[in-house]
XYZ file of C-alpha atoms in Angstrom:
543
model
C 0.000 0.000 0.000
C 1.621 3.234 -0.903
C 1.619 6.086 1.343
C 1.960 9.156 -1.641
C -0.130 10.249 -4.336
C 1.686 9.704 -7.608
C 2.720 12.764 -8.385
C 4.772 13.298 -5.608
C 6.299 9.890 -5.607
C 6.966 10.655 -9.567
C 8.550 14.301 -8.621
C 10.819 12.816 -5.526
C 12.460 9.999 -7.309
C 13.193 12.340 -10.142
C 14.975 14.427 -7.865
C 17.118 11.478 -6.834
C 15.890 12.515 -2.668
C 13.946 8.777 -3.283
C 15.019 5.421 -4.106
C 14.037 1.936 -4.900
C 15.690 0.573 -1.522
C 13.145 -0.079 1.514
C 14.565 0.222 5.098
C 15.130 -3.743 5.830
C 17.087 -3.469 2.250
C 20.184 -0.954 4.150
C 20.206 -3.638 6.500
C 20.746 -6.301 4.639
C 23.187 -4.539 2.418
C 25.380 -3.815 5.095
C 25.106 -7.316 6.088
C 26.282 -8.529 2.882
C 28.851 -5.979 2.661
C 30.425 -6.635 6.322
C 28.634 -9.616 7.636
C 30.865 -9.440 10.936
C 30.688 -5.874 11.725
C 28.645 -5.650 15.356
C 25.231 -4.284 14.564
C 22.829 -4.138 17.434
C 23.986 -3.975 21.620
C 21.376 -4.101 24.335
C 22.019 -1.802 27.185
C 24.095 -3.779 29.645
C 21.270 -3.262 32.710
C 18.425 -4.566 30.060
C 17.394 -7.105 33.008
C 16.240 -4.076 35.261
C 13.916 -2.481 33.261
C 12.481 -5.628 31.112
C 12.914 -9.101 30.129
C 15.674 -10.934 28.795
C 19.906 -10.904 29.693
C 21.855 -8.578 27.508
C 22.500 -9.038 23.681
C 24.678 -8.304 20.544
C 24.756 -9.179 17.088
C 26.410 -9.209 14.233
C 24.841 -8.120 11.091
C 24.954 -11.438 9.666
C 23.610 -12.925 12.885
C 20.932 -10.293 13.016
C 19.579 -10.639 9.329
C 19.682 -14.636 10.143
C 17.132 -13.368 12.996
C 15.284 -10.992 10.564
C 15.061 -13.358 8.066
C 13.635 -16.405 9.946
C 11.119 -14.056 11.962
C 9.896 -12.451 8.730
C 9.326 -16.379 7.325
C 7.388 -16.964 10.610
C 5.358 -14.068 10.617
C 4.448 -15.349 6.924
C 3.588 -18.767 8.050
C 1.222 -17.769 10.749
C -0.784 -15.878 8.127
C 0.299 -12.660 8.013
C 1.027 -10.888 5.125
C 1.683 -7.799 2.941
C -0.232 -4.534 4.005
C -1.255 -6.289 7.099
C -1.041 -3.860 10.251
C 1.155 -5.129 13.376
C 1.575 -2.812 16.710
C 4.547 -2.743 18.314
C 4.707 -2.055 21.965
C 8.355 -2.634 23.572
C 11.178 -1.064 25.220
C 14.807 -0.011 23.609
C 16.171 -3.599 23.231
C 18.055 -5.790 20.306
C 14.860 -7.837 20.182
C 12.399 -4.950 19.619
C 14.925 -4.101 16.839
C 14.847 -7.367 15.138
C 11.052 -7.731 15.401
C 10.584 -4.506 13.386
C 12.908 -4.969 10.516
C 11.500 -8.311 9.998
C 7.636 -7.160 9.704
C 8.956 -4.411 7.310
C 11.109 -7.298 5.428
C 7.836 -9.435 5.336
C 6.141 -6.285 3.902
C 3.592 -5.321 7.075
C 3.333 -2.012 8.244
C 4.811 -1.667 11.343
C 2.336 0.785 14.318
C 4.948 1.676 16.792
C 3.280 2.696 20.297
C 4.379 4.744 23.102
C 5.643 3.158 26.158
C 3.677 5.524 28.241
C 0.119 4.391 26.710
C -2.346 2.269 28.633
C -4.085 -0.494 27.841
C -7.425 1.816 26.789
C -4.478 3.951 24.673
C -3.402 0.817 23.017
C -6.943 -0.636 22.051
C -7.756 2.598 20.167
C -4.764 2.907 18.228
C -5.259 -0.958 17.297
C -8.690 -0.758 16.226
C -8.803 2.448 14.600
C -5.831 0.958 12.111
C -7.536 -2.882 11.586
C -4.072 -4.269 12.841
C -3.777 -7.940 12.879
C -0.949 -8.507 15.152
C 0.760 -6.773 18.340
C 4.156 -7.666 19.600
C 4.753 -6.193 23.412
C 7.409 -6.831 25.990
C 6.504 -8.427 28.959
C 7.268 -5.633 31.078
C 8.490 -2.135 31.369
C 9.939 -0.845 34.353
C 7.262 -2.517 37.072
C 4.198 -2.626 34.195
C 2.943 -5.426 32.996
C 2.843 -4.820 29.454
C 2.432 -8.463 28.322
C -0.819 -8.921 30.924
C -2.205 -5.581 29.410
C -1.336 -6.470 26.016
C -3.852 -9.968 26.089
C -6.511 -8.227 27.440
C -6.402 -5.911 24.777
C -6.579 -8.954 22.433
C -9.866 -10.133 24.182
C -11.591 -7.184 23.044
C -10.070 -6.727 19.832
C -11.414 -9.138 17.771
C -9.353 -8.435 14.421
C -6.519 -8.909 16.456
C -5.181 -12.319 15.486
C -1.781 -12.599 16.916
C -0.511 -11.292 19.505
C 3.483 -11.853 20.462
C 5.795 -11.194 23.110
C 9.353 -10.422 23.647
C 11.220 -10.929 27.063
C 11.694 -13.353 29.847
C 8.603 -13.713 31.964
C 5.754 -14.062 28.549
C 2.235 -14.256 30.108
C 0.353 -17.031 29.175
C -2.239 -16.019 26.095
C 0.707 -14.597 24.517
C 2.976 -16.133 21.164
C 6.371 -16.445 22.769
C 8.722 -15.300 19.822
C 12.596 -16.244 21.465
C 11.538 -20.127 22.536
C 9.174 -20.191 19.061
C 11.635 -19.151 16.856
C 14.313 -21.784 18.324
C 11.975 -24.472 18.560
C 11.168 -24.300 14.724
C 15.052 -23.747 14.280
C 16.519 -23.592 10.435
C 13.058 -24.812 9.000
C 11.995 -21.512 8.980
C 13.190 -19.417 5.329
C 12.419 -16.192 4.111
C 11.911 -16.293 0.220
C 12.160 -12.733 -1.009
C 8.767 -11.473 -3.271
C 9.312 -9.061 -6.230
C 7.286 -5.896 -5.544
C 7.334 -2.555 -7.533
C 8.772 0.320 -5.614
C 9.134 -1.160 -1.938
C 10.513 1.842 -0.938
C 7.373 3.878 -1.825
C 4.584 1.296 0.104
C 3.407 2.237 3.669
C 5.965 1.069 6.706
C 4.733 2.341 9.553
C 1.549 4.187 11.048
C 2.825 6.330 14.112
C 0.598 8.586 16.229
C 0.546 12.184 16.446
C -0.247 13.505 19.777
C 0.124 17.088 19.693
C -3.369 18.131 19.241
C -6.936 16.774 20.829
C -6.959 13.363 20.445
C -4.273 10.401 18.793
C -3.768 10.506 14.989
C -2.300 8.392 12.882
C 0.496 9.563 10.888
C 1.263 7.271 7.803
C 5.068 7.043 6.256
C 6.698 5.257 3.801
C 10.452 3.610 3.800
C 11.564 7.018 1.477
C 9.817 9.057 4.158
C 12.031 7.760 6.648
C 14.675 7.633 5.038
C 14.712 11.802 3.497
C 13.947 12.458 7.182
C 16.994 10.491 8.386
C 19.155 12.521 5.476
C 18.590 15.667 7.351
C 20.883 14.173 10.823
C 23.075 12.073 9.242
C 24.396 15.518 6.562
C 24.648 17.556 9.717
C 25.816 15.581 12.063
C 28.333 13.957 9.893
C 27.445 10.486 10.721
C 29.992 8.385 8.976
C 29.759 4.555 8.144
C 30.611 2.554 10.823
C 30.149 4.561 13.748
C 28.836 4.232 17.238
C 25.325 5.556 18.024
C 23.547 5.472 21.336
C 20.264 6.243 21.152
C 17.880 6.550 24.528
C 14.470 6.803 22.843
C 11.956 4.264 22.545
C 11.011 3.045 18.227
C 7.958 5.044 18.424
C 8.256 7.744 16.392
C 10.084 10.631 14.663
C 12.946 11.242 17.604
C 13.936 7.510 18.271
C 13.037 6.426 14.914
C 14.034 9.045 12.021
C 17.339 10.608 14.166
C 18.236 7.212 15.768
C 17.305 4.194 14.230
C 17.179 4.701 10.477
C 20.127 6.987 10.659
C 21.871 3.845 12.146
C 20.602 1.691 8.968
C 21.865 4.420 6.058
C 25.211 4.037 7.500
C 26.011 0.355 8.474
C 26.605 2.065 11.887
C 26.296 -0.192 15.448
C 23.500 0.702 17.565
C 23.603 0.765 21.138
C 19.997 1.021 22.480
C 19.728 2.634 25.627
C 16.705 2.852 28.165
C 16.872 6.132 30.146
C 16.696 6.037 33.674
C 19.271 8.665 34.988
C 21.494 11.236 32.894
C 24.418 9.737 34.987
C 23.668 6.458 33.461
C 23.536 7.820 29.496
C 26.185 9.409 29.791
C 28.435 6.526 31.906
C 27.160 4.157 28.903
C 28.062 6.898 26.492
C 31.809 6.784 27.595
C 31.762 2.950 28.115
C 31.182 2.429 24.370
C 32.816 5.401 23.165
C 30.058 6.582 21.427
C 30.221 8.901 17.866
C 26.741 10.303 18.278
C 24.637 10.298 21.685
C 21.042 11.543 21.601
C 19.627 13.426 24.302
C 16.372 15.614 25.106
C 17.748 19.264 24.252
C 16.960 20.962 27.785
C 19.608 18.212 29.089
C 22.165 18.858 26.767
C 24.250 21.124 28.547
C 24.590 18.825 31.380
C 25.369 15.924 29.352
C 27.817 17.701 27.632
C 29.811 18.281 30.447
C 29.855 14.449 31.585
C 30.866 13.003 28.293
C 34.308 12.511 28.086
C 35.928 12.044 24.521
C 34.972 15.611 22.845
C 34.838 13.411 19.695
C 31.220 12.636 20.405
C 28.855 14.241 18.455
C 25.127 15.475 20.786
C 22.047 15.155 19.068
C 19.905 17.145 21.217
C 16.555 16.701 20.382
C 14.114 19.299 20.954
C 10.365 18.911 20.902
C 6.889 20.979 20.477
C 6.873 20.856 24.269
C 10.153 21.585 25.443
C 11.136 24.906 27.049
C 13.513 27.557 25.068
C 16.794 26.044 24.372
C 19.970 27.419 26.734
C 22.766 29.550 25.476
C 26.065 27.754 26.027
C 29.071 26.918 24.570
C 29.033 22.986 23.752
C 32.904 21.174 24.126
C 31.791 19.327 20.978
C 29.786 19.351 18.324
C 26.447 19.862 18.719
C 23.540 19.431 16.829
C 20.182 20.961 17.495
C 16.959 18.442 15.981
C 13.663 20.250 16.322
C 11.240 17.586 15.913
C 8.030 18.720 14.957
C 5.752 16.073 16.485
C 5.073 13.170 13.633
C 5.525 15.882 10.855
C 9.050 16.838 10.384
C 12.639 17.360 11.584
C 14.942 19.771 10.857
C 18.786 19.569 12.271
C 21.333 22.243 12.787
C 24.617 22.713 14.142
C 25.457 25.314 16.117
C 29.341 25.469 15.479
C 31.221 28.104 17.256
C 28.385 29.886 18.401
C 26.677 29.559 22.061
C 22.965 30.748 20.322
C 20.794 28.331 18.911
C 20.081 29.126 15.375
C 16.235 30.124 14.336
C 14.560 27.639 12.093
C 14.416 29.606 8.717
C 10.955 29.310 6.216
C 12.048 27.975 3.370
C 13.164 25.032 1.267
C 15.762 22.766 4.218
C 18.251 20.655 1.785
C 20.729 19.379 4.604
C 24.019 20.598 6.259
C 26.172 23.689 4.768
C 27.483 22.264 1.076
C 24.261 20.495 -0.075
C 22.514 23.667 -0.889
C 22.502 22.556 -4.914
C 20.681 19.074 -3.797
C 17.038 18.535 -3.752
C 15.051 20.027 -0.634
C 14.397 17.563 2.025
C 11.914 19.833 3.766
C 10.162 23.226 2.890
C 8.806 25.553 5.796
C 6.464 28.536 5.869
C 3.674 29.321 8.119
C 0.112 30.683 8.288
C -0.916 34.330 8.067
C -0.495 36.090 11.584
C -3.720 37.352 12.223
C -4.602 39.628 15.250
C -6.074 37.220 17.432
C -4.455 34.172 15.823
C -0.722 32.622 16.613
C 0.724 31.776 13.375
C 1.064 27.932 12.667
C 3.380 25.463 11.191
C 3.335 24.419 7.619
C 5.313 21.600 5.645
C 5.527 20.022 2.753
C 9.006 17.707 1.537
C 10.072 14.426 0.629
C 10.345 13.490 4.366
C 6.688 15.056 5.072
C 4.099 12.065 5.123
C 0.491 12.275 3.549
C -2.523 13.015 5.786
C -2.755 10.122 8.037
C -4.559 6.606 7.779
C -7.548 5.727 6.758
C -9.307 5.169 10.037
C -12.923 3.840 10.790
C -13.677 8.016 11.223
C -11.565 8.937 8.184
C -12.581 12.400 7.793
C -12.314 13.677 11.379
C -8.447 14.157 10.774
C -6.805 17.256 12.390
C -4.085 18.208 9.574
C -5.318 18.550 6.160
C -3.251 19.405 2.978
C -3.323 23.238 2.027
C -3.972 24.068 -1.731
C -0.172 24.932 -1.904
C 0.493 21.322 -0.940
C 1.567 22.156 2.316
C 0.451 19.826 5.264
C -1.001 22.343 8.469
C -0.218 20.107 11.041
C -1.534 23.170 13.800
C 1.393 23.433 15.817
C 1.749 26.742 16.934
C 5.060 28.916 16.630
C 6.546 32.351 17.231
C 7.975 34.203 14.798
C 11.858 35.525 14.937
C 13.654 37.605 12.724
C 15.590 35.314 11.026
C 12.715 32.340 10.983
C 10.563 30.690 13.570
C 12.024 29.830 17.530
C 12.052 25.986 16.678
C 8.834 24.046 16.404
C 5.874 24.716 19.286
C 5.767 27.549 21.643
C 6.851 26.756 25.102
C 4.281 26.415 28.312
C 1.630 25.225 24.814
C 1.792 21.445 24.443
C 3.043 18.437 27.413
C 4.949 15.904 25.898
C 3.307 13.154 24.340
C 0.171 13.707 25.163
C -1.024 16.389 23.569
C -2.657 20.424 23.803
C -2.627 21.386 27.373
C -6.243 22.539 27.527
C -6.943 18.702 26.732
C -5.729 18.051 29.862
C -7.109 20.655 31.800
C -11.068 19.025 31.193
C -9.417 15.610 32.468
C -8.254 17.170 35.327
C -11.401 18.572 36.195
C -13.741 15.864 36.003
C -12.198 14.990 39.615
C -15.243 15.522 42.055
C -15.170 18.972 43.704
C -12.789 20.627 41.634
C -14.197 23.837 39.852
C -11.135 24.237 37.345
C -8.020 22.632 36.786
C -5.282 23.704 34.503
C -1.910 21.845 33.445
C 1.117 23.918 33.069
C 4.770 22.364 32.555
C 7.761 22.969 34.844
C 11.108 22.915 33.531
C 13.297 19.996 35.217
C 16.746 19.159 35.742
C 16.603 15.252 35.094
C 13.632 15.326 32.259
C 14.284 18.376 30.960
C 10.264 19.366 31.748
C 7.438 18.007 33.956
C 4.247 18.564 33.966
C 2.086 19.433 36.837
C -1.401 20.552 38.187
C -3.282 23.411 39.510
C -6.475 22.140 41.189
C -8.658 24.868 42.397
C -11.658 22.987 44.685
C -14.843 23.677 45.051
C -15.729 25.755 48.041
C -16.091 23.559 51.754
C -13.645 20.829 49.442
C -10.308 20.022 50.603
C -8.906 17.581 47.661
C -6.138 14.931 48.812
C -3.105 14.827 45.950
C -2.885 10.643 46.890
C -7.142 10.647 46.030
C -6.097 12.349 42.938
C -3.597 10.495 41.556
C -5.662 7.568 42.547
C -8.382 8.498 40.685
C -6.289 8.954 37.146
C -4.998 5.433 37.964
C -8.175 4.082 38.350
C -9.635 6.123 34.751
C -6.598 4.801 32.874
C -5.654 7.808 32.274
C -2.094 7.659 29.975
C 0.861 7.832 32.057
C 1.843 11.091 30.317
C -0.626 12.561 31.347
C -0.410 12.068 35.101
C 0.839 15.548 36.374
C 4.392 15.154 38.767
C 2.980 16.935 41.416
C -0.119 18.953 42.582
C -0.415 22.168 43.376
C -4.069 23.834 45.529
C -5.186 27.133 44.348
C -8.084 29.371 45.299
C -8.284 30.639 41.671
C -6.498 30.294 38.116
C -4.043 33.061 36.979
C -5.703 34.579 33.762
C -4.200 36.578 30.868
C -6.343 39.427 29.414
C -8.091 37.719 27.088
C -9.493 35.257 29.854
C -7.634 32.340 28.965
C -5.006 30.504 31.854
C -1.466 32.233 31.855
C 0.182 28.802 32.283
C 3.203 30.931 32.815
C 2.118 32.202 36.552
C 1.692 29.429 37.177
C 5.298 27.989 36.414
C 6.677 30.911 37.634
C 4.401 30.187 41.391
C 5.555 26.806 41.357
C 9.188 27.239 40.841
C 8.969 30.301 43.645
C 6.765 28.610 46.234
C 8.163 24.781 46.040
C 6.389 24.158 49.431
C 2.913 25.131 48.521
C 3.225 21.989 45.877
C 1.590 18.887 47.783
């Protein structure tokens, strides 16, 4: 199933930006090419946060895994076009089961760690998917328990697998299955036109009202990819740690496929501390090391060859980006939600660079190649914030065609620009990255979203959710409660009752804070930034 309308796909692979090689095909290339060169490395405390001892692979040994997985996932009865989630942790087996659904042509739905089982059984159904592969835990969740109830009550869900140590019963063990069938299991190869151009994954964007999926292509992925790997002059063979989950544009178009364009080994890293990326940074002597931009600074300062390149990823959420001088390269990604990355290095300079409108072709020497991403924004009315536009090889169409296909959020302009709504302020020499600080919480979507779920707690009158930066995330996001009069709310009877709602785990505010009334701007809407500002001033009002 392709993901473009023709005359895109025709225009891009004139330009040379697209090509006839899928993502599973850089794999195997570099395979072929250095069949002993180490290709994928667990994290070495894997066993505290999920299932399973340690691993590494070869690229021969890993496309032996990718190919015999991709056979099995044939002979249960999946097959091309078919939809399989993906809900799992940073590990070598997450990895492996990916490449091999793309390899067997499915389209891969990667999920985010932080989404519940009602989270998961949306996403599922709204996208027909057939199968669902999830760890059997995360942290202390039971992913694996959550992830067969969610097959009860999805009935076109026909398989669902897990990856780890401690597999629930109800669930298709994939490690002991795969061993027990042992070499009988071969991948034969099918001829299809353009691979590169057919759908590989449906991820979610989550920056406006509600979860919408966001449909790409292997060339999507891959122009997207261009971008970090011309800036941050990622060369074959190199080292990259990367601490995001495979769920979208961060840990998927600056970490993993970057990884695949240049026969690099990946180091997959689950983040717990910034002490800890940054010890396993140094213990593998990593080339590139991704981080969330707000932490940047601090990680720069712990790393301790000055031959590492930072990716410091920056989303629509996070706060406005310090002013320091880096020790090493640096390179700023804006990410702007499921839509589109840009990357820029700073160089000498301690100032972030503006995001300029325009046509985006890649680092400082590729201006005669073919635009990866163009960039302009809506009118600036008086009463209106202008918004993000983007169109590109790397941009991907509208979304998926869901059981409510025309209640999608974006829609394409008649320019051919996609308005994916994200909100942006305007600088002199572009726009201030993607999203406007204090607008959007991570993951999860438009604060005022948020504020309604907050509220629906008995004997609050209003609630608002404002974010706080933090030294360890890089932001947080809490609550303002203000109760009804007589009502005394208890934080533990709050959080309690978000548990018990299933209320995403992104959404769960770090701490609480009581108000008699909401700060409000002129207009009568919440100044979110009072708020941060009271917080950060009065820590011991927070309960």
């Amino acid at each position: 199933m392709k993901a473009t309308v023709d005359s895109l796909t025709k225009e891009y692979h004139e330009s040379g930006v697209w090509s006839d090689v899928p993502l599973d095909g850089l794999f195997k290339t570099t395979a072929a090419q250095h069949p002993d060169r180490l290709a994928l490395v667990d994290a070495p405390d894997r066993a505290a946060w999920t299932g399973g001892e340690p691993r590494r692979l070869t690229y021969a040994e890993a496309d032996r895994e990718i190919d015999r997985l991709a056979a099995f996932y044939n002979t249960v009865g999946l097959s091309a076009d078919h939809v399989i989630g993906v809900q799992a942790p940073n590990t070598v087996d997450t990895v492996i089961a990916v490449l091999a659904a793309l390899r067997a042509d499915l389209i891969v739905s990667p999920l985010p760690l932080h989404w519940r089982q009602k989270n998961v059984l949306e996403a599922l159904n709204s996208i027909g998917a057939k199968g669902f592969i999830a760890a059997d835990r995360v942290e202390t969740r039971d992913v694996g328990t959550a992830a067969r109830d969610v097959a009860a009550d999805l009935f076109s869900l026909r398989f669902v697998f897990g990856l780890g140590k401690d597999v629930p019963d109800g669930l298709i063990e994939l490690g002991p299955m795969l061993a027990e069938m042992g070499d009988g299991l071969s991948f034969v190869t099918r001829e299809r036109p353009d691979p590169a151009d057919h759908t590989a994954t449906i991820c979610w964007s989550r920056s406006g009202e509600e979860n919408v999926p966001v449909s790409r292509c292997h060339n999507h992925w891959i122009s997207a990819a261009q971008m970090i790997v011309n800036e941050a002059e990622i060369s074959e063979n190199s080292t990259i740690l990367v601490p995001y989950s495979l769920s979208g544009l961060t840990g998927l178009g600056a970490g993993l496929v970057p990884f695949l364009m240049t026969g690099s080994t990946l180091h997959l890293h689950h983040p717990t501390s910034l002490a800890n990326l940054a010890t396993h940074a140094n213990d593998v002597e990593a080339d590139i090391v991704m981080t969330p931009g707000p932490l940047a600074q601090t990680l720069d300062r712990k790393l301790g060859s000055t031959k590492t390149t930072v990716l410091a990823a920056w989303n629509i959420s996070a706060p406005h980006p310090t002013t320091f001088v880096a020790r090493r390269r640096l390179v700023d990604v804006h990410i702007a939600d499921e839509f589109a990355l840009v990357a820029r290095a700073r160089g000498p300079s301690a100032k972030i660079k503006a995001t300029a409108l325009g046509k985006h072709n890649g680092s400082i020497g590729c201006e005669n190649r073919p635009a990866l991403l163009e960039i302009a924004v809506t009118e600036e009315g008086e009463a209106q914030t202008p918004t993000l536009l983007v169109k590109g090889p790397m941009v991907p169409e509208i979304g998926w065609r869901t059981i409510n296909g025309e209640r999608r959020r974006v829609r394409w302009e008649g320019t051919g620009y996609l308005k994916t709504n994200i909100k942006v302020d305007l600088v002199d020499d572009g726009i201030a990255g993607f999203g406007i600080p204090g607008t959007y919480a991570l993951g999860t979507g438009n604060l005022e979203t948020i504020d309604v779920i907050y509220s629906s707690y008995p004997g609050i009158r209003e609630a608002a959710a404002f974010i706080v930066e933090d030294p360890v995330l890089g932001a947080r996001m809490y609550a303002a409660l203000v109760p009804e009069t007589s009502n005394v709310p208890d934080a533990a009877s709050f959080f309690a009752f978000l548990d018990a709602d299933g209320v995403d785990l992104a959404k769960i505010p770090h701490r609480v804070l009581i108000l008699q009334s909401l700060p409000r701007n002129a207009d009568g809407t919440i100044c979110r930034e009072k708020l941060t500002m009271r917080t950060q001033r009065l820590p011991a009002a927070v309960a």
